[in-house]
């Protein structure tokens, strides 16, 4: 009997192994077909601990356009969505690949003072909502020439010359789509960057472009969402630490979220005020400065924050303000100004021969709380980024565009 059970168990194990091999082979074919051969299917299957069963999106929105078409990606990005198949027959979000060329309206860089960067939907019993942001700021891949990465995504840009002899950019974004309780590991994050790089190179080739891409760096620092003491901030928020040291902090935030400073196509610095600092500051604020907000509102659902962002090259031509689907306002390179409805100010310059747009966003009514010094703060940021990125022809918005106390 022992021998019989051993034979049966061995046969069952062999069948399971064979079935997994067949399922994996079928899944590889599905991924290759759905993503037009732009990614390594084994790397996609290896994400989130690995799986042998996956399927591609079943509707038009989940399917890629034919990149061999002469009109491919002229104005619309194309997506490839992969789902993880569980038991019994359940599916889970797993992986997304997007491909686009610039300019592209759907991939516009949106800036707004109404786009709250903190998790205001969570309960914060201690009224300290700005300890952690909803997402990390973009981190450069290496020196930034390859692209950027986030908590769960990577974006790679392939600058190339197309068949008509024109310089263009092919962009790829890879996203880990698994559940929040399955955090993206450092290994997965590097795999996403490798997948994005491979896809960018292959997509450029399909579109008739020649591109040379830097390698994915061996180490990708884990992007943190937790803000640090602003006075010790570095990287893309180093300018703020210098400003506070020289001018004093006053009513400005005491926390910062930065990324390493490099030469990526975008960069950001997020500044937030702690609950303790809000309580200290509140008695000195007038009714005109806080509007209809109460102290409890600011501590729980309407935190005080500022954010600086810069976009370079192709991305500079796609910066817009946005508010809950309202008509978007373009912020063209070479111009300056403000969008009062969105609490956004912008400056422009030319960095390493390419256009750049620099923005400052503020939560309402916090812009009134810091109004008198807001222009000086923004100028300090733009001056710093201009020095770091070798920018010239700097244009800055006039004093009249800022709220004065």
Short mmCIF file of C-alpha atoms in Angstrom, two decimals:
data_model
loop_
_atom_site.label_atom_id
_atom_site.label_comp_id
_atom_site.label_asym_id
_atom_site.label_seq_id
_atom_site.Cartn_x
_atom_site.Cartn_y
_atom_site.Cartn_z
CA UNK A 1 0.00 0.00 0.00
CA UNK A 2 2.84 2.38 0.85
CA UNK A 3 4.36 1.76 -2.54
CA UNK A 4 1.03 2.36 -4.30
CA UNK A 5 0.47 5.64 -2.47
CA UNK A 6 4.00 6.69 -3.32
CA UNK A 7 3.42 6.03 -6.99
CA UNK A 8 0.10 7.92 -6.92
CA UNK A 9 1.63 10.88 -5.07
CA UNK A 10 4.53 11.00 -7.49
CA UNK A 11 2.19 10.88 -10.46
CA UNK A 12 0.03 13.65 -8.98
CA UNK A 13 3.09 15.83 -8.36
CA UNK A 14 4.33 15.24 -11.91
CA UNK A 15 0.91 16.18 -13.30
CA UNK A 16 0.83 19.40 -11.25
CA UNK A 17 4.32 20.31 -12.43
CA UNK A 18 3.38 19.62 -16.04
CA UNK A 19 0.18 21.64 -15.72
CA UNK A 20 2.12 24.59 -14.27
CA UNK A 21 4.60 24.43 -17.12
CA UNK A 22 1.78 24.43 -19.68
CA UNK A 23 -0.02 27.27 -17.87
CA UNK A 24 3.18 29.31 -17.74
CA UNK A 25 3.89 28.74 -21.43
CA UNK A 26 0.34 29.79 -22.30
CA UNK A 27 0.61 32.86 -20.05
CA UNK A 28 3.91 33.86 -21.68
CA UNK A 29 2.25 33.73 -25.08
CA UNK A 30 -0.67 35.85 -23.87
CA UNK A 31 1.64 38.52 -22.44
CA UNK A 32 3.85 38.57 -25.54
CA UNK A 33 0.84 38.93 -27.81
CA UNK A 34 -1.00 41.51 -25.70
CA UNK A 35 2.08 43.70 -25.19
CA UNK A 36 3.32 43.24 -28.76
CA UNK A 37 6.58 41.66 -27.64
CA UNK A 38 7.71 44.83 -25.84
CA UNK A 39 8.36 43.14 -22.48
CA UNK A 40 9.90 39.95 -21.13
CA UNK A 41 6.87 37.81 -20.10
CA UNK A 42 8.89 35.91 -17.49
CA UNK A 43 9.71 39.17 -15.71
CA UNK A 44 6.02 40.13 -15.75
CA UNK A 45 5.04 36.73 -14.31
CA UNK A 46 7.74 37.07 -11.64
CA UNK A 47 6.22 40.20 -10.09
CA UNK A 48 4.51 40.03 -6.68
CA UNK A 49 6.04 36.72 -5.66
CA UNK A 50 5.51 35.11 -9.05
CA UNK A 51 2.63 33.38 -10.80
CA UNK A 52 2.25 30.82 -13.59
CA UNK A 53 -1.21 31.90 -14.72
CA UNK A 54 -2.03 35.28 -16.24
CA UNK A 55 -4.37 36.69 -18.84
CA UNK A 56 -4.47 39.89 -20.85
CA UNK A 57 -7.20 42.54 -20.84
CA UNK A 58 -10.33 41.43 -22.63
CA UNK A 59 -11.65 44.77 -23.94
CA UNK A 60 -10.40 47.47 -26.26
CA UNK A 61 -9.24 49.72 -23.43
CA UNK A 62 -6.93 46.94 -22.21
CA UNK A 63 -5.36 46.24 -25.61
CA UNK A 64 -2.48 47.89 -27.43
CA UNK A 65 -2.69 49.53 -30.83
CA UNK A 66 -0.63 47.99 -33.60
CA UNK A 67 2.72 49.71 -33.21
CA UNK A 68 3.62 48.71 -36.75
CA UNK A 69 0.85 51.01 -38.02
CA UNK A 70 2.18 54.25 -39.59
CA UNK A 71 -0.22 56.29 -37.41
CA UNK A 72 0.58 54.46 -34.16
CA UNK A 73 0.81 56.69 -31.07
CA UNK A 74 0.56 59.95 -33.00
CA UNK A 75 -1.89 61.41 -30.47
CA UNK A 76 -3.08 58.62 -28.18
CA UNK A 77 -1.15 56.34 -25.80
CA UNK A 78 -1.62 52.61 -25.92
CA UNK A 79 -1.94 50.29 -22.94
CA UNK A 80 -1.36 46.63 -22.19
CA UNK A 81 -3.06 45.26 -19.06
CA UNK A 82 -2.16 41.91 -17.51
CA UNK A 83 -4.22 40.15 -14.82
CA UNK A 84 -3.07 37.48 -12.40
CA UNK A 85 -5.28 34.37 -12.42
CA UNK A 86 -5.98 32.73 -9.07
CA UNK A 87 -8.11 29.86 -7.88
CA UNK A 88 -10.82 29.04 -8.66
CA UNK A 89 -10.69 31.15 -11.81
CA UNK A 90 -10.47 34.51 -10.02
CA UNK A 91 -8.41 37.35 -11.49
CA UNK A 92 -6.46 40.17 -9.85
CA UNK A 93 -4.85 43.32 -11.20
CA UNK A 94 -1.17 42.64 -11.82
CA UNK A 95 0.67 44.77 -14.40
CA UNK A 96 0.19 47.71 -16.75
CA UNK A 97 2.34 48.90 -19.65
CA UNK A 98 1.63 52.25 -21.33
CA UNK A 99 3.42 53.56 -24.43
CA UNK A 100 3.15 57.06 -25.90
CA UNK A 101 5.04 59.71 -27.84
CA UNK A 102 5.16 63.43 -27.12
CA UNK A 103 3.09 65.54 -27.38
CA UNK A 104 0.23 63.64 -25.78
CA UNK A 105 -2.81 65.17 -24.08
CA UNK A 106 -3.69 62.09 -22.03
CA UNK A 107 -0.29 62.13 -20.38
CA UNK A 108 -0.39 65.86 -19.53
CA UNK A 109 1.45 66.96 -16.38
CA UNK A 110 -1.31 68.30 -14.14
CA UNK A 111 -0.62 70.76 -11.34
CA UNK A 112 -3.16 72.08 -8.85
CA UNK A 113 -3.48 73.42 -5.34
CA UNK A 114 -6.63 71.33 -4.99
CA UNK A 115 -4.86 68.02 -5.63
CA UNK A 116 -4.29 67.11 -1.98
CA UNK A 117 -1.08 65.04 -1.71
CA UNK A 118 -1.99 63.60 1.71
CA UNK A 119 -4.28 60.73 2.64
CA UNK A 120 -7.10 62.89 3.98
CA UNK A 121 -9.54 59.97 3.63
CA UNK A 122 -7.76 58.15 6.48
CA UNK A 123 -8.59 58.78 10.12
CA UNK A 124 -5.85 60.68 11.96
CA UNK A 125 -6.82 60.67 15.60
CA UNK A 126 -3.78 62.77 16.57
CA UNK A 127 -4.42 65.39 13.91
CA UNK A 128 -1.06 64.77 12.23
CA UNK A 129 -2.12 64.21 8.66
CA UNK A 130 1.12 65.38 7.01
CA UNK A 131 3.40 62.70 8.45
CA UNK A 132 3.11 60.68 5.26
CA UNK A 133 2.15 61.55 1.70
CA UNK A 134 -0.19 59.48 -0.42
CA UNK A 135 2.64 58.82 -2.89
CA UNK A 136 6.37 59.39 -3.13
CA UNK A 137 7.73 62.18 -5.31
CA UNK A 138 9.40 61.07 -8.57
CA UNK A 139 12.89 59.61 -8.12
CA UNK A 140 15.47 59.69 -10.94
CA UNK A 141 16.62 56.45 -12.54
CA UNK A 142 20.36 56.86 -12.08
CA UNK A 143 21.29 60.37 -13.18
CA UNK A 144 17.78 60.84 -14.56
CA UNK A 145 18.63 60.51 -18.26
CA UNK A 146 16.78 57.18 -18.38
CA UNK A 147 13.64 58.36 -16.58
CA UNK A 148 11.99 58.31 -13.16
CA UNK A 149 10.35 55.87 -10.79
CA UNK A 150 7.75 55.99 -8.03
CA UNK A 151 6.46 53.68 -5.29
CA UNK A 152 4.89 51.27 -7.78
CA UNK A 153 5.84 52.49 -11.25
CA UNK A 154 8.69 53.40 -13.60
CA UNK A 155 8.75 55.77 -16.58
CA UNK A 156 11.46 55.60 -19.25
CA UNK A 157 12.01 58.10 -22.06
CA UNK A 158 13.76 57.12 -25.30
CA UNK A 159 14.80 60.20 -27.29
CA UNK A 160 15.28 59.15 -30.86
CA UNK A 161 15.25 60.21 -34.50
CA UNK A 162 12.33 58.85 -36.50
CA UNK A 163 12.11 57.87 -40.17
CA UNK A 164 11.48 61.49 -41.16
CA UNK A 165 14.66 62.65 -39.46
CA UNK A 166 12.79 64.37 -36.64
CA UNK A 167 13.75 64.06 -33.00
CA UNK A 168 10.95 62.68 -30.87
CA UNK A 169 10.45 60.80 -27.61
CA UNK A 170 8.99 57.37 -27.03
CA UNK A 171 7.81 56.94 -23.45
CA UNK A 172 6.94 53.78 -21.55
CA UNK A 173 5.41 53.41 -18.12
CA UNK A 174 5.20 50.14 -16.18
CA UNK A 175 2.95 49.89 -13.14
CA UNK A 176 2.56 47.23 -10.48
CA UNK A 177 -1.20 47.00 -10.06
CA UNK A 178 -1.47 44.64 -7.11
CA UNK A 179 -3.42 45.31 -3.95
CA UNK A 180 -2.18 47.81 -1.35
CA UNK A 181 -1.63 44.97 1.15
CA UNK A 182 0.98 43.54 -1.24
CA UNK A 183 3.61 46.30 -1.22
CA UNK A 184 5.99 46.61 -4.15
CA UNK A 185 9.40 45.30 -3.14
CA UNK A 186 12.73 46.82 -4.15
CA UNK A 187 13.28 43.80 -6.40
CA UNK A 188 9.92 44.31 -8.10
CA UNK A 189 10.62 48.03 -8.48
CA UNK A 190 13.89 47.33 -10.29
CA UNK A 191 12.09 44.77 -12.47
CA UNK A 192 9.54 47.44 -13.39
CA UNK A 193 12.38 49.76 -14.41
CA UNK A 194 13.98 47.01 -16.51
CA UNK A 195 10.63 46.23 -18.16
CA UNK A 196 10.08 49.93 -18.95
CA UNK A 197 13.59 50.26 -20.43
CA UNK A 198 13.17 47.15 -22.58
CA UNK A 199 9.75 48.31 -23.77
CA UNK A 200 11.05 51.80 -24.64
CA UNK A 201 13.87 50.41 -26.75
CA UNK A 202 11.65 47.92 -28.56
CA UNK A 203 8.82 50.43 -29.09
CA UNK A 204 11.26 52.97 -30.54
CA UNK A 205 12.53 50.33 -32.95
CA UNK A 206 8.98 49.41 -34.01
CA UNK A 207 8.25 53.08 -34.65
CA UNK A 208 11.37 53.46 -36.76
CA UNK A 209 13.44 55.39 -34.20
CA UNK A 210 17.05 54.86 -33.21
CA UNK A 211 17.62 55.27 -29.47
CA UNK A 212 20.47 54.52 -27.06
CA UNK A 213 19.33 54.05 -23.46
CA UNK A 214 21.46 54.05 -20.29
CA UNK A 215 21.37 50.89 -18.20
CA UNK A 216 19.05 50.58 -15.20
CA UNK A 217 21.15 51.40 -12.11
CA UNK A 218 22.10 48.50 -9.86
CA UNK A 219 20.57 50.22 -6.83
CA UNK A 220 17.27 52.09 -6.69
CA UNK A 221 16.82 53.80 -3.31
CA UNK A 222 13.44 52.92 -1.83
CA UNK A 223 11.17 55.95 -2.35
CA UNK A 224 9.76 57.03 1.00
CA UNK A 225 6.37 58.65 1.52
CA UNK A 226 7.22 59.87 5.03
CA UNK A 227 8.10 63.55 5.37
CA UNK A 228 11.26 64.58 7.26
CA UNK A 229 12.30 67.67 9.20
CA UNK A 230 12.47 70.41 6.59
CA UNK A 231 15.65 71.91 8.01
CA UNK A 232 17.55 68.70 7.25
CA UNK A 233 15.98 68.04 3.84
CA UNK A 234 18.24 67.44 0.86
CA UNK A 235 17.92 66.53 -2.81
CA UNK A 236 15.02 68.26 -4.54
CA UNK A 237 14.14 70.00 -1.24
CA UNK A 238 17.70 71.08 -0.42
CA UNK A 239 16.86 74.58 -1.64
CA UNK A 240 14.17 74.83 1.04
CA UNK A 241 16.53 73.86 3.86
CA UNK A 242 18.92 76.56 2.61
CA UNK A 243 16.10 79.11 2.43
CA UNK A 244 14.94 78.38 5.98
CA UNK A 245 18.50 78.57 7.28
CA UNK A 246 19.01 81.97 5.66
CA UNK A 247 15.58 83.59 6.05
CA UNK A 248 13.89 81.71 8.90
CA UNK A 249 10.86 79.49 8.55
CA UNK A 250 8.13 81.75 9.94
CA UNK A 251 4.77 80.42 8.72
CA UNK A 252 6.24 77.99 6.22
CA UNK A 253 6.03 74.18 6.64
CA UNK A 254 8.29 72.26 8.99
CA UNK A 255 8.27 69.03 6.97
CA UNK A 256 9.55 68.06 3.52
CA UNK A 257 9.47 65.12 1.10
CA UNK A 258 12.27 65.04 -1.46
CA UNK A 259 14.00 62.83 -4.02
CA UNK A 260 17.65 62.77 -5.11
CA UNK A 261 18.44 65.78 -7.30
CA UNK A 262 19.43 64.73 -10.82
CA UNK A 263 18.69 65.50 -14.48
CA UNK A 264 15.36 63.71 -14.90
CA UNK A 265 12.46 65.03 -17.00
CA UNK A 266 10.61 66.05 -13.84
CA UNK A 267 11.28 66.76 -10.19
CA UNK A 268 9.23 67.70 -7.14
CA UNK A 269 9.49 68.87 -3.53
CA UNK A 270 6.50 68.53 -1.19
CA UNK A 271 6.27 70.66 1.98
CA UNK A 272 3.73 70.04 4.75
CA UNK A 273 3.00 71.55 8.15
CA UNK A 274 2.77 69.21 11.13
CA UNK A 275 -0.23 69.19 13.45
CA UNK A 276 1.91 70.52 16.28
CA UNK A 277 3.06 73.47 14.16
CA UNK A 278 -0.52 74.22 13.02
CA UNK A 279 -1.65 74.40 16.66
CA UNK A 280 1.22 76.76 17.48
CA UNK A 281 0.47 79.01 14.52
CA UNK A 282 -3.33 79.06 14.69
CA UNK A 283 -3.88 81.76 17.38
CA UNK A 284 -1.92 84.27 15.27
CA UNK A 285 -4.05 83.80 12.13
CA UNK A 286 -6.84 86.19 11.17
CA UNK A 287 -10.27 85.30 9.82
CA UNK A 288 -9.26 86.59 6.38
CA UNK A 289 -6.27 84.25 6.36
CA UNK A 290 -8.08 81.04 7.30
CA UNK A 291 -11.40 81.70 5.55
CA UNK A 292 -14.11 79.30 6.65
CA UNK A 293 -11.70 76.58 7.82
CA UNK A 294 -11.53 75.71 11.50
CA UNK A 295 -8.50 74.37 13.36
CA UNK A 296 -10.10 70.93 13.31
CA UNK A 297 -10.53 71.17 9.51
CA UNK A 298 -6.83 71.91 9.00
CA UNK A 299 -5.74 69.13 11.36
CA UNK A 300 -7.96 66.44 9.84
CA UNK A 301 -9.02 67.18 6.26
CA UNK A 302 -7.42 70.41 4.96
CA UNK A 303 -3.68 70.39 5.80
CA UNK A 304 -1.34 73.28 5.08
CA UNK A 305 1.06 72.38 2.26
CA UNK A 306 3.13 73.70 -0.64
CA UNK A 307 4.66 71.88 -3.60
CA UNK A 308 7.25 72.85 -6.18
CA UNK A 309 7.52 70.96 -9.48
CA UNK A 310 9.65 71.37 -12.59
CA UNK A 311 9.27 69.77 -16.01
CA UNK A 312 11.97 69.70 -18.66
CA UNK A 313 12.10 69.06 -22.40
CA UNK A 314 9.00 67.38 -23.86
CA UNK A 315 7.22 67.39 -20.52
CA UNK A 316 7.51 71.19 -20.27
CA UNK A 317 5.16 71.50 -23.24
CA UNK A 318 2.46 69.42 -21.56
CA UNK A 319 1.99 71.15 -18.19
CA UNK A 320 -1.59 72.10 -17.35
CA UNK A 321 -3.69 73.04 -14.35
CA UNK A 322 -6.65 70.85 -13.51
CA UNK A 323 -9.45 70.87 -10.95
CA UNK A 324 -11.91 67.97 -10.73
CA UNK A 325 -12.27 67.64 -14.49
CA UNK A 326 -12.61 71.39 -15.12
CA UNK A 327 -11.25 72.73 -18.41
CA UNK A 328 -7.47 72.54 -18.25
CA UNK A 329 -5.29 75.62 -18.64
CA UNK A 330 -2.00 75.22 -20.45
CA UNK A 331 1.19 76.65 -18.92
CA UNK A 332 3.30 77.11 -22.08
CA UNK A 333 7.12 77.23 -21.93
CA UNK A 334 8.46 80.75 -22.19
CA UNK A 335 5.54 82.25 -20.26
CA UNK A 336 4.86 83.06 -16.59
CA UNK A 337 1.79 83.74 -14.52
CA UNK A 338 -0.70 82.32 -12.07
CA UNK A 339 -3.97 80.43 -12.04
CA UNK A 340 -5.87 81.81 -9.07
CA UNK A 341 -8.59 79.19 -9.31
CA UNK A 342 -6.01 76.43 -8.89
CA UNK A 343 -3.55 78.25 -6.59
CA UNK A 344 -0.71 77.67 -9.06
CA UNK A 345 2.16 79.97 -10.10
CA UNK A 346 4.61 79.19 -12.86
CA UNK A 347 7.94 80.39 -14.20
CA UNK A 348 9.90 79.25 -17.24
CA UNK A 349 13.46 78.91 -18.47
CA UNK A 350 15.70 77.07 -20.92
CA UNK A 351 17.74 74.26 -19.35
CA UNK A 352 20.56 72.60 -21.29
CA UNK A 353 19.00 73.97 -24.46
CA UNK A 354 15.51 72.59 -23.73
CA UNK A 355 12.38 74.37 -22.43
CA UNK A 356 11.48 74.10 -18.76
CA UNK A 357 8.42 75.05 -16.70
CA UNK A 358 8.66 75.52 -12.92
CA UNK A 359 5.53 75.57 -10.75
CA UNK A 360 4.45 76.30 -7.19
CA UNK A 361 1.14 74.93 -5.88
CA UNK A 362 -0.49 75.82 -2.57
CA UNK A 363 -3.49 74.57 -0.69
CA UNK A 364 -6.29 77.10 -0.08
CA UNK A 365 -6.37 79.09 2.18
CA UNK A 366 -2.74 78.41 3.09
CA UNK A 367 -1.62 80.67 0.24
CA UNK A 368 -3.12 83.58 2.23
CA UNK A 369 -1.36 82.50 5.41
CA UNK A 370 2.05 82.74 3.71
CA UNK A 371 1.11 85.26 1.02
CA UNK A 372 3.62 87.98 1.87
CA UNK A 373 6.63 85.66 1.51
CA UNK A 374 5.33 83.26 -1.14
CA UNK A 375 6.95 85.05 -4.07
CA UNK A 376 10.37 85.10 -2.38
CA UNK A 377 10.06 81.39 -1.61
CA UNK A 378 9.18 80.50 -5.20
CA UNK A 379 12.02 82.65 -6.51
CA UNK A 380 14.45 80.83 -4.22
CA UNK A 381 13.33 77.51 -5.67
CA UNK A 382 13.48 78.59 -9.32
CA UNK A 383 16.90 80.18 -8.80
CA UNK A 384 18.20 76.97 -7.23
CA UNK A 385 16.87 74.62 -9.90
CA UNK A 386 18.16 76.97 -12.61
CA UNK A 387 21.66 76.78 -11.13
CA UNK A 388 21.52 72.98 -10.79
CA UNK A 389 20.18 72.39 -14.29
CA UNK A 390 22.22 75.07 -16.12
CA UNK A 391 19.13 77.09 -17.02
CA UNK A 392 19.12 80.43 -18.82
CA UNK A 393 16.47 82.90 -20.06
CA UNK A 394 14.74 82.69 -16.69
CA UNK A 395 11.29 84.29 -16.58
CA UNK A 396 9.50 84.80 -13.27
CA UNK A 397 5.88 85.93 -12.57
CA UNK A 398 5.38 89.51 -11.42
CA UNK A 399 4.63 90.47 -7.83
CA UNK A 400 1.08 91.33 -8.84
CA UNK A 401 0.31 87.63 -9.39
CA UNK A 402 0.91 86.81 -5.71
CA UNK A 403 -1.47 87.45 -2.82
CA UNK A 404 -0.15 90.11 -0.45
CA UNK A 405 -1.25 90.44 3.17
#
